[in-house]
Tab-separated table of C-alpha atoms in Angstrom:
chain	number	residue	atom	x	y	z
A	128	MET	CA	-1.990	-21.648	-75.646
A	129	SER	CA	1.700	-21.367	-75.718
A	130	ALA	CA	0.686	-17.339	-76.437
A	131	GLN	CA	-1.097	-16.953	-73.512
A	132	MET	CA	1.369	-18.769	-71.194
A	133	ASN	CA	4.273	-16.326	-72.812
A	134	LYS	CA	1.849	-13.685	-72.030
A	135	ASN	CA	1.096	-14.929	-68.317
A	136	SER	CA	4.913	-14.945	-68.156
A	137	SER	CA	5.720	-11.588	-69.360
A	138	ASN	CA	2.621	-9.859	-66.805
A	139	ILE	CA	4.594	-11.783	-64.165
A	140	MET	CA	8.202	-10.788	-65.029
A	141	ALA	CA	6.868	-6.872	-65.002
A	142	LEU	CA	5.166	-7.406	-61.331
A	143	ALA	CA	8.628	-9.262	-60.350
A	144	PRO	CA	11.015	-6.745	-58.267
A	145	ASN	CA	14.186	-7.046	-60.697
A	146	THR	CA	16.490	-8.781	-58.164
A	147	SER	CA	20.126	-8.260	-60.492
A	148	ASN	CA	20.003	-4.476	-60.122
A	149	LYS	CA	22.647	-3.757	-57.877
A	150	ARG	CA	22.273	-0.998	-55.901
A	151	GLU	CA	24.399	2.302	-55.851
A	152	THR	CA	27.205	2.823	-53.538
A	153	VAL	CA	26.133	5.332	-50.624
A	154	CYS	CA	29.108	7.224	-48.473
A	155	ILE	CA	29.256	8.114	-45.380
A	156	PHE	CA	31.397	11.404	-44.121
A	157	GLY	CA	31.998	10.322	-40.021
A	158	THR	CA	32.460	6.776	-37.864
A	159	GLY	CA	30.375	7.963	-34.538
A	160	ASP	CA	27.722	6.084	-33.632
A	161	PHE	CA	25.094	7.551	-36.042
A	162	GLY	CA	27.168	7.198	-38.480
A	163	ARG	CA	27.936	2.909	-38.114
A	164	ALA	CA	24.647	2.905	-37.059
A	165	LEU	CA	23.393	3.861	-40.308
A	166	GLY	CA	26.303	1.644	-42.501
A	167	TYR	CA	25.031	-1.456	-40.792
A	168	LYS	CA	21.515	-0.556	-41.509
A	169	MET	CA	22.503	0.074	-45.211
A	170	ILE	CA	24.459	-2.703	-45.328
A	171	GLN	CA	21.698	-5.506	-44.246
A	172	SER	CA	19.354	-3.085	-47.019
A	173	GLY	CA	21.705	-4.050	-49.497
A	174	TYR	CA	23.475	-0.945	-50.651
A	175	PRO	CA	27.825	-0.674	-50.610
A	176	VAL	CA	28.968	1.466	-48.016
A	177	VAL	CA	32.478	3.688	-48.436
A	178	PHE	CA	32.881	5.643	-44.908
A	179	GLY	CA	34.599	8.991	-45.297
A	180	SER	CA	37.258	8.909	-42.103
A	181	ARG	CA	40.026	11.605	-41.055
A	182	SER	CA	42.098	7.921	-40.242
A	183	THR	CA	41.727	4.976	-42.931
A	184	GLN	CA	42.779	2.837	-40.185
A	185	ALA	CA	41.024	-0.771	-39.887
A	186	SER	CA	38.684	-0.689	-36.606
A	187	SER	CA	36.270	-3.914	-35.002
A	188	LEU	CA	33.370	-0.817	-35.284
A	189	ILE	CA	33.372	-0.135	-38.640
A	190	PRO	CA	31.663	-2.725	-40.154
A	191	LYS	CA	33.071	-5.563	-41.850
A	192	ASP	CA	31.612	-5.218	-45.206
A	193	ALA	CA	32.257	-1.527	-45.246
A	194	GLU	CA	35.211	-0.243	-46.828
A	195	VAL	CA	37.521	2.961	-45.245
A	196	LEU	CA	38.911	5.799	-47.391
A	197	SER	CA	39.622	9.515	-47.032
A	198	HIS	CA	36.912	12.076	-47.251
A	199	ALA	CA	38.218	13.061	-50.820
A	200	GLU	CA	38.574	8.904	-52.112
A	201	ALA	CA	34.877	8.097	-50.565
A	202	ALA	CA	33.253	10.488	-51.972
A	203	GLN	CA	34.697	10.067	-55.857
A	204	LYS	CA	32.887	6.468	-54.952
A	205	ALA	CA	29.650	7.695	-54.681
A	206	ALA	CA	26.749	10.382	-55.788
A	207	ILE	CA	24.920	10.397	-52.256
A	208	ILE	CA	26.987	11.676	-49.566
A	209	ILE	CA	25.764	11.142	-45.807
A	210	ILE	CA	27.472	14.245	-43.269
A	211	ALA	CA	27.389	11.886	-39.656
A	212	ILE	CA	28.944	14.951	-38.666
A	213	GLN	CA	28.693	18.012	-36.410
A	214	ARG	CA	28.230	21.447	-37.649
A	215	GLN	CA	31.077	22.872	-35.668
A	216	HIS	CA	33.341	19.819	-37.651
A	217	TYR	CA	32.032	21.206	-41.443
A	218	ASN	CA	35.193	23.378	-42.159
A	219	PHE	CA	37.032	20.372	-43.294
A	220	LEU	CA	34.281	20.274	-46.325
A	221	THR	CA	35.180	23.314	-48.042
A	222	PRO	CA	38.673	21.521	-49.745
A	223	LEU	CA	36.331	18.844	-50.998
A	224	ALA	CA	34.050	21.720	-52.807
A	225	GLU	CA	35.152	20.797	-56.208
A	226	VAL	CA	34.793	16.476	-55.697
A	227	LEU	CA	30.906	17.322	-53.776
A	228	HIS	CA	30.121	19.229	-57.038
A	229	GLY	CA	26.821	17.300	-57.603
A	230	LYS	CA	26.958	15.591	-55.451
A	231	VAL	CA	23.952	14.273	-53.355
A	232	LEU	CA	24.873	16.240	-49.437
A	233	VAL	CA	22.630	14.258	-46.613
A	234	ASP	CA	22.812	16.528	-43.819
A	235	VAL	CA	21.448	14.094	-40.362
A	236	SER	CA	22.947	17.288	-37.847
A	237	ASN	CA	20.906	18.048	-34.398
A	238	ASN	CA	21.453	20.470	-32.197
A	239	LEU	CA	21.739	21.221	-28.939
A	240	LYS	CA	18.899	23.666	-28.263
A	241	ILE	CA	16.189	24.807	-30.287
A	242	ASN	CA	17.392	27.459	-32.506
A	243	GLN	CA	21.080	27.564	-31.819
A	244	TYR	CA	21.836	29.330	-34.760
A	245	PRO	CA	20.572	31.569	-37.377
A	246	GLU	CA	19.916	29.433	-39.568
A	247	SER	CA	19.944	25.593	-39.592
A	248	ASN	CA	23.007	23.209	-40.044
A	249	ALA	CA	21.325	21.907	-43.689
A	250	GLU	CA	20.886	25.144	-44.633
A	251	TYR	CA	25.306	26.695	-43.580
A	252	LEU	CA	25.812	23.268	-45.388
A	253	ALA	CA	24.374	24.414	-48.730
A	254	GLN	CA	26.594	27.774	-48.010
A	255	LEU	CA	29.886	25.937	-47.073
A	256	VAL	CA	29.047	24.110	-50.490
A	257	PRO	CA	27.119	25.540	-52.852
A	258	GLY	CA	27.950	23.454	-55.810
A	259	ALA	CA	26.057	20.619	-54.134
A	260	LYS	CA	22.634	19.307	-53.496
A	261	VAL	CA	22.054	19.368	-49.654
A	262	VAL	CA	18.762	17.691	-48.460
A	263	LYS	CA	17.772	17.489	-44.651
A	264	ALA	CA	17.256	13.503	-43.706
A	265	PHE	CA	17.734	10.812	-41.016
A	266	ASN	CA	17.974	13.161	-37.895
A	267	THR	CA	14.500	12.232	-36.191
A	268	VAL	CA	15.810	8.661	-36.062
A	269	SER	CA	18.326	7.564	-33.189
A	270	ALA	CA	21.137	5.471	-33.672
A	271	TRP	CA	20.325	2.885	-30.669
A	272	ALA	CA	17.217	2.008	-32.399
A	273	LEU	CA	19.005	1.892	-36.273
A	274	GLN	CA	21.356	-0.550	-34.037
A	275	SER	CA	18.494	-2.699	-32.881
A	276	GLY	CA	15.778	-2.697	-35.635
A	277	THR	CA	13.112	-1.422	-32.506
A	278	LEU	CA	12.170	1.623	-35.526
A	279	ASP	CA	8.627	1.272	-34.607
A	280	ALA	CA	8.660	4.733	-32.410
A	281	SER	CA	10.733	6.361	-34.384
A	282	ARG	CA	9.600	4.944	-38.436
A	283	GLN	CA	8.787	8.387	-39.699
A	284	VAL	CA	12.175	10.646	-41.285
A	285	PHE	CA	11.496	13.815	-41.793
A	286	VAL	CA	12.905	15.078	-46.119
A	287	CYS	CA	13.340	18.899	-47.663
A	288	GLY	CA	15.331	19.868	-50.427
A	289	ASP	CA	15.971	21.785	-52.883
A	290	ASP	CA	16.473	19.475	-55.588
A	291	MET	CA	13.359	17.329	-56.078
A	292	GLU	CA	15.694	14.901	-57.798
A	293	ALA	CA	18.400	14.940	-54.879
A	294	LYS	CA	15.063	14.107	-52.651
A	295	GLN	CA	13.761	11.115	-54.699
A	296	MET	CA	16.905	10.128	-54.682
A	297	VAL	CA	17.583	10.023	-50.550
A	298	MET	CA	14.010	9.237	-49.964
A	299	ASP	CA	14.366	6.214	-52.010
A	300	ILE	CA	16.811	4.991	-49.395
A	301	VAL	CA	14.770	5.682	-46.723
A	302	ARG	CA	11.861	3.770	-47.840
A	303	ALA	CA	14.520	0.596	-48.854
A	304	LEU	CA	15.810	0.379	-44.804
A	305	GLY	CA	11.939	-0.385	-44.425
A	306	LEU	CA	11.129	3.605	-42.920
A	307	THR	CA	8.261	5.830	-43.731
A	308	PRO	CA	9.744	9.228	-45.382
A	309	LEU	CA	7.752	12.315	-45.668
A	310	ASP	CA	8.412	15.175	-47.802
A	311	GLN	CA	8.303	18.719	-45.752
A	312	GLY	CA	8.965	20.703	-48.778
A	313	SER	CA	12.068	22.741	-49.368
A	314	LEU	CA	15.546	23.298	-47.519
A	315	LEU	CA	13.981	26.272	-45.544
A	316	ALA	CA	11.893	23.223	-43.549
A	317	ALA	CA	15.297	22.532	-42.184
A	318	GLN	CA	15.136	24.691	-39.385
A	319	GLU	CA	11.668	23.057	-37.802
A	320	ILE	CA	12.721	19.433	-38.732
A	321	GLU	CA	16.220	19.804	-36.676
A	322	ASN	CA	13.903	21.681	-33.498
A	323	TYR	CA	11.433	19.154	-33.545
A	324	PRO	CA	13.661	15.782	-31.828
A	325	LEU	CA	14.739	18.843	-29.160
A	326	LYS	CA	10.530	19.412	-28.384
A	327	LEU	CA	9.661	17.300	-25.759
A	328	PHE	CA	6.827	16.511	-25.806
A	329	PRO	CA	5.311	19.590	-26.951
A	330	MET	CA	1.277	18.644	-26.642
A	331	TRP	CA	1.725	17.103	-22.756
A	332	LYS	CA	3.790	20.950	-21.288
A	333	PHE	CA	0.620	22.910	-21.001
A	334	PRO	CA	-1.158	19.234	-19.493
A	335	ILE	CA	1.468	17.907	-17.314
A	336	LEU	CA	2.863	22.055	-15.425
A	337	LEU	CA	-1.472	22.510	-15.335
A	338	SER	CA	-1.066	19.292	-12.891
A	339	LEU	CA	1.639	19.532	-11.160
A	340	GLY	CA	0.421	23.343	-10.095
A	341	LEU	CA	-3.246	22.318	-9.282
A	342	SER	CA	-1.661	19.586	-7.236
A	343	ALA	CA	0.308	21.868	-5.631
A	344	PHE	CA	-2.411	23.969	-4.755
A	345	PHE	CA	-4.467	21.475	-3.351
A	346	PHE	CA	-1.299	19.460	-1.183
A	347	PHE	CA	-1.121	22.827	0.637
A	348	TYR	CA	-4.878	23.942	0.947
A	349	CYS	CA	-5.487	20.056	2.555
A	350	LEU	CA	-2.421	20.063	4.285
A	351	ALA	CA	-3.391	23.277	5.831
A	352	ARG	CA	-7.142	22.322	6.439
A	353	ASP	CA	-6.251	18.734	7.430
A	354	VAL	CA	-3.070	18.276	9.349
A	355	ILE	CA	-2.200	21.991	10.186
A	356	TYR	CA	-5.739	23.116	11.485
A	357	PRO	CA	-6.425	20.188	13.888
A	358	TYR	CA	-2.694	20.226	15.568
A	359	VAL	CA	-2.904	24.314	16.424
A	360	TYR	CA	-6.170	24.054	17.754
A	361	GLU	CA	-7.408	20.515	18.801
A	362	ASN	CA	-3.522	19.836	19.198
A	363	LYS	CA	-3.766	16.264	17.227
A	364	ASP	CA	-0.728	15.154	15.100
A	365	PHE	CA	-2.233	13.801	11.497
A	366	SER	CA	0.910	14.379	10.361
A	367	PHE	CA	0.303	10.770	8.806
A	368	PHE	CA	-2.437	12.069	6.559
A	369	ILE	CA	0.570	13.180	3.840
A	370	ALA	CA	1.250	9.474	3.141
A	371	ILE	CA	-1.872	8.365	2.520
A	372	SER	CA	-4.907	10.233	3.243
A	373	ILE	CA	-4.211	13.827	1.475
A	374	PRO	CA	-3.100	12.669	-2.144
A	375	ASN	CA	-6.315	10.113	-2.015
A	376	ARG	CA	-8.070	13.475	-1.995
A	377	ILE	CA	-5.927	15.106	-4.592
A	378	CYS	CA	-6.096	12.716	-6.893
A	379	PRO	CA	-9.992	12.514	-8.009
A	380	ILE	CA	-10.145	15.944	-6.945
A	381	LEU	CA	-7.688	16.414	-10.262
A	382	ALA	CA	-9.024	14.125	-12.126
A	383	LEU	CA	-12.074	15.246	-12.118
A	384	ILE	CA	-11.078	19.321	-12.832
A	385	LEU	CA	-8.335	17.835	-15.726
A	386	LEU	CA	-12.080	15.639	-17.363
A	387	ALA	CA	-13.831	18.962	-17.039
A	388	LEU	CA	-11.266	21.088	-18.598
A	389	VAL	CA	-11.392	18.490	-21.878
A	390	TYR	CA	-15.362	19.544	-22.731
A	391	LEU	CA	-14.537	23.308	-21.461
A	392	PRO	CA	-12.816	24.619	-24.292
A	393	GLY	CA	-15.680	23.060	-26.687
A	394	VAL	CA	-18.632	24.850	-24.577
A	395	LEU	CA	-16.447	27.813	-24.990
A	396	ALA	CA	-15.619	27.337	-28.699
A	397	ALA	CA	-19.536	26.965	-29.258
A	398	ILE	CA	-20.753	30.424	-27.616
A	399	ILE	CA	-18.088	31.615	-29.588
A	400	GLN	CA	-20.068	30.555	-32.607
A	401	LEU	CA	-22.818	31.034	-32.112
A	402	TYR	CA	-21.653	35.295	-30.801
A	403	ARG	CA	-19.648	35.498	-33.994
A	404	GLY	CA	-22.999	33.671	-35.753
A	405	THR	CA	-20.025	31.677	-38.163
A	406	LYS	CA	-17.438	29.642	-37.920
A	407	TYR	CA	-14.879	30.758	-40.343
A	408	ARG	CA	-12.971	32.682	-38.006
A	409	ARG	CA	-10.305	31.470	-36.317
A	410	PHE	CA	-10.149	30.780	-32.304
A	411	PRO	CA	-8.332	32.474	-30.285
A	412	ASP	CA	-5.212	31.076	-29.779
A	413	TRP	CA	-4.835	29.968	-26.514
A	414	LEU	CA	-8.534	28.335	-27.197
A	415	ASP	CA	-6.584	26.252	-30.174
A	416	LYS	CA	-3.956	25.087	-28.236
A	417	TRP	CA	-6.338	24.666	-25.575
A	418	MET	CA	-8.095	22.079	-28.136
A	419	LEU	CA	-4.813	20.025	-29.303
A	420	CYS	CA	-4.070	19.052	-26.001
A	421	ARG	CA	-7.159	17.688	-25.074
A	422	LYS	CA	-6.405	13.909	-25.229
A	423	GLN	CA	-3.281	14.615	-23.513
A	424	LEU	CA	-5.267	16.245	-20.258
A	425	GLY	CA	-7.706	13.240	-20.931
A	426	LEU	CA	-5.293	11.125	-20.151
A	427	VAL	CA	-3.736	12.558	-17.204
A	428	ALA	CA	-7.199	12.570	-15.823
A	429	LEU	CA	-6.991	8.883	-16.219
A	430	ALA	CA	-3.342	8.619	-14.512
A	431	PHE	CA	-5.293	10.789	-11.400
A	432	ALA	CA	-8.607	8.282	-11.558
A	433	SER	CA	-6.261	5.344	-11.565
A	434	LEU	CA	-3.924	5.928	-8.698
A	435	HIS	CA	-7.514	7.151	-6.189
A	436	VAL	CA	-8.587	3.833	-7.269
A	437	LEU	CA	-5.469	2.216	-6.084
A	438	TYR	CA	-5.047	4.466	-2.973
A	439	THR	CA	-8.480	3.817	-1.843
A	440	LEU	CA	-8.258	-0.195	-2.359
A	441	VAL	CA	-5.131	0.422	0.791
A	442	ILE	CA	-7.884	1.999	3.169
A	443	PRO	CA	-8.993	-1.479	4.675
A	444	ILE	CA	-5.269	-1.912	6.026
A	445	ARG	CA	-4.402	1.899	6.658
A	446	SER	CA	-3.189	1.488	11.291
A	447	PHE	CA	-5.117	4.426	11.596
A	448	VAL	CA	-8.631	2.851	9.400
A	449	ARG	CA	-8.286	-0.218	11.757
A	450	TRP	CA	-7.359	1.555	15.145
A	451	ARG	CA	-10.971	4.060	14.930
A	452	LEU	CA	-12.736	0.567	13.638
A	453	SER	CA	-11.546	-1.223	16.489
A	454	GLY	CA	-12.025	1.875	18.597
A	455	ARG	CA	-15.816	1.770	17.946
A	456	ILE	CA	-16.446	-2.259	18.593
A	457	ILE	CA	-14.757	-2.068	21.493
A	458	SER	CA	-16.926	1.210	22.637
A	459	GLN	CA	-19.898	-0.575	21.256
A	460	ALA	CA	-18.708	-3.883	23.259
A	461	LEU	CA	-18.212	-1.917	26.964
A	462	ASN	CA	-21.649	-0.280	26.553
A	463	ASN	CA	-23.476	-3.729	25.963
A	464	LYS	CA	-25.303	-1.459	23.126
A	465	THR	CA	-24.953	-2.663	19.136
A	466	GLU	CA	-25.795	0.821	16.479
A	467	PRO	CA	-28.312	0.176	14.443
A	468	LEU	CA	-27.761	0.277	10.651
A	469	ASN	CA	-28.290	3.671	8.828
A	470	THR	CA	-30.380	2.525	5.517
A	471	THR	CA	-29.872	6.474	4.221
A	472	ASN	CA	-25.552	6.613	4.638
A	473	ALA	CA	-25.962	2.868	3.330
A	474	TRP	CA	-28.131	4.313	0.269
A	475	LEU	CA	-25.333	7.191	0.207
A	476	SER	CA	-22.236	4.922	0.361
A	477	ASP	CA	-23.412	1.893	-1.965
A	478	SER	CA	-24.605	4.807	-4.258
A	479	TYR	CA	-20.963	6.760	-4.232
A	480	LEU	CA	-18.980	3.521	-4.470
A	481	ALA	CA	-21.688	2.890	-7.810
A	482	LEU	CA	-21.435	5.676	-9.238
A	483	GLY	CA	-17.121	5.487	-8.884
A	484	ILE	CA	-17.050	2.522	-10.635
A	485	LEU	CA	-19.341	3.024	-13.020
A	486	GLY	CA	-16.933	6.628	-13.651
A	487	PHE	CA	-13.689	4.736	-13.444
A	488	PHE	CA	-15.136	2.264	-16.184
A	489	LEU	CA	-15.958	4.790	-18.913
A	490	PHE	CA	-12.630	6.590	-18.134
A	491	ALA	CA	-10.526	4.013	-19.266
A	492	LEU	CA	-12.748	2.817	-21.835
A	493	LEU	CA	-12.268	6.813	-22.792
A	494	GLY	CA	-8.129	6.305	-22.488
A	495	ILE	CA	-8.579	2.837	-24.563
A	496	THR	CA	-9.905	4.815	-26.928
A	497	SER	CA	-7.562	7.777	-27.089
A	498	LEU	CA	-4.868	5.147	-28.645
A	499	PRO	CA	-3.932	5.278	-32.066
A	500	SER	CA	-4.500	1.311	-32.463
A	501	VAL	CA	-7.992	1.560	-31.183
A	502	SER	CA	-8.668	5.357	-33.093
A	503	ASN	CA	-7.805	4.104	-36.374
A	504	ASN	CA	-10.061	0.671	-35.712
A	505	VAL	CA	-12.651	3.258	-35.516
A	506	ASN	CA	-15.017	5.612	-37.884
A	507	TRP	CA	-15.066	9.184	-37.374
A	508	ARG	CA	-18.887	8.651	-35.757
A	509	GLU	CA	-17.942	6.087	-33.108
A	510	PHE	CA	-15.002	7.950	-32.322
A	511	ARG	CA	-16.944	11.257	-31.477
A	512	PHE	CA	-19.597	8.811	-29.605
A	513	VAL	CA	-16.580	7.462	-27.568
A	514	GLN	CA	-15.609	10.670	-27.016
A	515	SER	CA	-18.336	13.155	-26.688
A	516	LYS	CA	-21.482	11.460	-25.809
A	517	LEU	CA	-19.160	8.840	-23.261
A	518	GLY	CA	-17.743	11.600	-22.323
A	519	TYR	CA	-20.334	13.692	-21.020
A	520	LEU	CA	-21.648	10.956	-19.252
A	521	THR	CA	-18.589	9.844	-18.005
A	522	LEU	CA	-18.046	13.463	-16.637
A	523	ILE	CA	-21.973	13.349	-14.809
A	524	LEU	CA	-20.829	9.874	-13.348
A	525	CYS	CA	-18.264	11.174	-11.842
A	526	THR	CA	-19.264	14.655	-10.614
A	527	ALA	CA	-22.729	12.460	-9.126
A	528	HIS	CA	-19.390	10.842	-7.584
A	529	THR	CA	-17.842	13.585	-5.814
A	530	LEU	CA	-21.117	15.364	-5.130
A	531	VAL	CA	-22.573	11.827	-3.144
A	532	TYR	CA	-20.036	11.800	-1.142
A	533	GLY	CA	-19.079	15.924	0.229
A	534	GLY	CA	-22.190	16.983	-0.696
A	535	ASN	CA	-23.471	17.030	2.865
A	536	ARG	CA	-20.972	18.886	3.971
A	537	PHE	CA	-21.636	21.813	1.921
A	538	LEU	CA	-24.012	22.541	5.168
A	539	SER	CA	-21.696	21.734	7.936
A	540	PRO	CA	-19.991	24.596	9.499
A	541	SER	CA	-17.653	21.868	10.679
A	542	SER	CA	-16.173	21.719	7.003
A	543	TYR	CA	-15.311	25.294	6.971
A	544	ARG	CA	-12.022	25.275	8.776
A	545	TRP	CA	-10.285	28.969	8.807
A	546	TYR	CA	-13.738	29.158	6.814
A	547	LEU	CA	-11.780	27.067	3.836
A	548	PRO	CA	-14.027	25.047	2.224
A	549	ASN	CA	-13.790	21.326	1.701
A	550	ALA	CA	-11.097	20.708	-1.580
A	551	TYR	CA	-14.571	18.952	-2.663
A	552	MET	CA	-16.396	21.711	-3.097
A	553	LEU	CA	-13.930	23.134	-4.839
A	554	CYS	CA	-13.126	20.383	-7.337
A	555	LEU	CA	-16.635	20.895	-8.295
A	556	ILE	CA	-16.644	24.437	-9.635
A	557	VAL	CA	-15.896	23.433	-13.423
A	558	PRO	CA	-17.287	20.687	-13.640
A	559	CYS	CA	-20.731	21.955	-12.433
A	560	ILE	CA	-20.234	25.042	-14.843
A	561	VAL	CA	-19.331	22.856	-18.048
A	562	LEU	CA	-22.180	20.708	-17.820
A	563	VAL	CA	-24.722	23.444	-16.624
A	564	VAL	CA	-23.732	25.535	-19.735
A	565	LYS	CA	-23.992	21.989	-22.356
A	566	PHE	CA	-27.041	21.846	-20.970
A	567	VAL	CA	-27.949	25.312	-21.860
A	568	LEU	CA	-26.711	24.505	-25.457
A	569	ILE	CA	-28.562	21.465	-26.310
A	570	PHE	CA	-31.730	23.384	-25.824
A	571	PRO	CA	-33.533	23.401	-29.461
A	572	CYS	CA	-33.492	27.541	-29.783
A	573	LEU	CA	-29.487	27.290	-29.232
A	574	ASP	CA	-28.486	24.151	-31.152
A	575	LYS	CA	-30.238	24.015	-33.970
A	576	PRO	CA	-28.299	27.510	-34.825
A	577	LEU	CA	-25.152	25.957	-33.571
A	578	THR	CA	-26.205	23.051	-35.894
A	579	ARG	CA	-26.461	25.115	-38.722
A	580	ILE	CA	-23.224	27.421	-38.348
A	581	ARG	CA	-20.803	24.332	-38.239
A	582	GLN	CA	-22.617	23.264	-41.204
A	583	GLY	CA	-22.052	26.527	-43.107
A	584	TRP	CA	-24.376	28.966	-42.169
A	585	GLU	CA	-23.418	32.937	-41.768
A	586	ARG	CA	-25.421	35.295	-39.764
A	587	ASN	CA	-23.502	37.689	-41.703
A	588	PRO	CA	-22.529	36.810	-44.501
A	589	GLN	CA	-20.922	40.085	-45.498
A	590	TYR	CA	-18.092	38.791	-42.741
A	591	SER	CA	-16.650	36.504	-45.244
A	592	GLU	CA	-17.290	37.605	-48.787
A	593	GLN	CA	-14.556	40.584	-47.565
A	594	SER	CA	-12.028	37.859	-45.807
A	595	ASN	CA	-12.262	36.436	-49.035
A	596	TYR	CA	-11.953	39.637	-50.894
A	597	ILE	CA	-8.434	40.112	-48.610
A	598	ILE	CA	-7.126	36.630	-48.673
A	599	ASN	CA	-7.686	37.054	-52.768
A	600	LYS	CA	-6.140	40.797	-52.399
A	601	THR	CA	-2.710	39.512	-50.480
A	602	ALA	CA	-2.528	36.679	-52.907
A	603	VAL	CA	-2.909	38.787	-55.703
């Protein structure tokens, strides 16, 4: 019994962390915002911190538990030195080359623009102090996030370096601070890591620029048809349409077009694979980039659809709408005649509203499912069902919603002002093309070969053998 208790005790002690081990001292060169914030965080995590600074006088900004020494004295006290100084001030490190020999130098700097210098700051630091082990890290974490503790948005820390042991020491510090280190390889990756914080929503650039371009086009298009044309030919001032009416035309138009553009690259990819008879060839670069930003396109489309809903809700309280309704009521009262209910128009109106409600509900469901917190809790088949099957159903409902609303305008001569069709007609082009092509692709004569191709079958296996031979020859 005693032996069993001793055995259990030893197992518990082996699993328990060794709290008696004191963390090694870390030196920080630089007492700026980021250096101080990182120092505070390290002290909270149990690291002794010593600052290397030009001025060794005590300051209220420096953490009270940290020591401030000259650069040379501070460097001698630690094996890991964090360089929290801008690249243009690295020259002071050259006289310290002997002291820094064999030390781990952690470069945390960023630049003002992408590829500002021929080499990365970390590589430049390695050239200045060739005897040191340079590691790039912490440049994607902000001083504000370290101070406030709100690290959820920037918990990942990219780390790269040529010395594996030095890199592992830095990654241990990253973990101790409650962050997640991501090994990016050798110091050659430092340029890409330094460019990362400078990229402003890289996957959102195309969707936002596209939506802005389409918004400008349809704004001036509707302005010409609905404001300028009545003013020129009918002497009517409808300039107030710019506030509500025109935006409420642009928002659903862009929501439908952008939603169709989410599924158009998948259709194009299927056509390309059917034409090539293989899945082992890369798509064109423009199609690859397009497919990568489909999530962002869908979220922008959802934003326009939400704005359309809000604009629609305020229609009854608009002065123009109330004036027009009151005019019709007064006209019926003066003529002592009540207009009978048009059942056809009532059906069209209710169908239009029902399709819009269902379409927006599924639209919102697609947006919710695309959130990482939701998508991480569903398996791939469930995610694909929602994004693909329900996505196409959403596109069908939204297209039908637009067709029911403005389908009769196709045959109405009054809809063509200056020979320009109504904007609703233009927005139906892309979604109708996507739906028609998708409908053709689900025919068994096309769906079966496409499924086989995506499972690895090739119409011309010789091409795959040739490509493999080229790859192997290049590798040799």
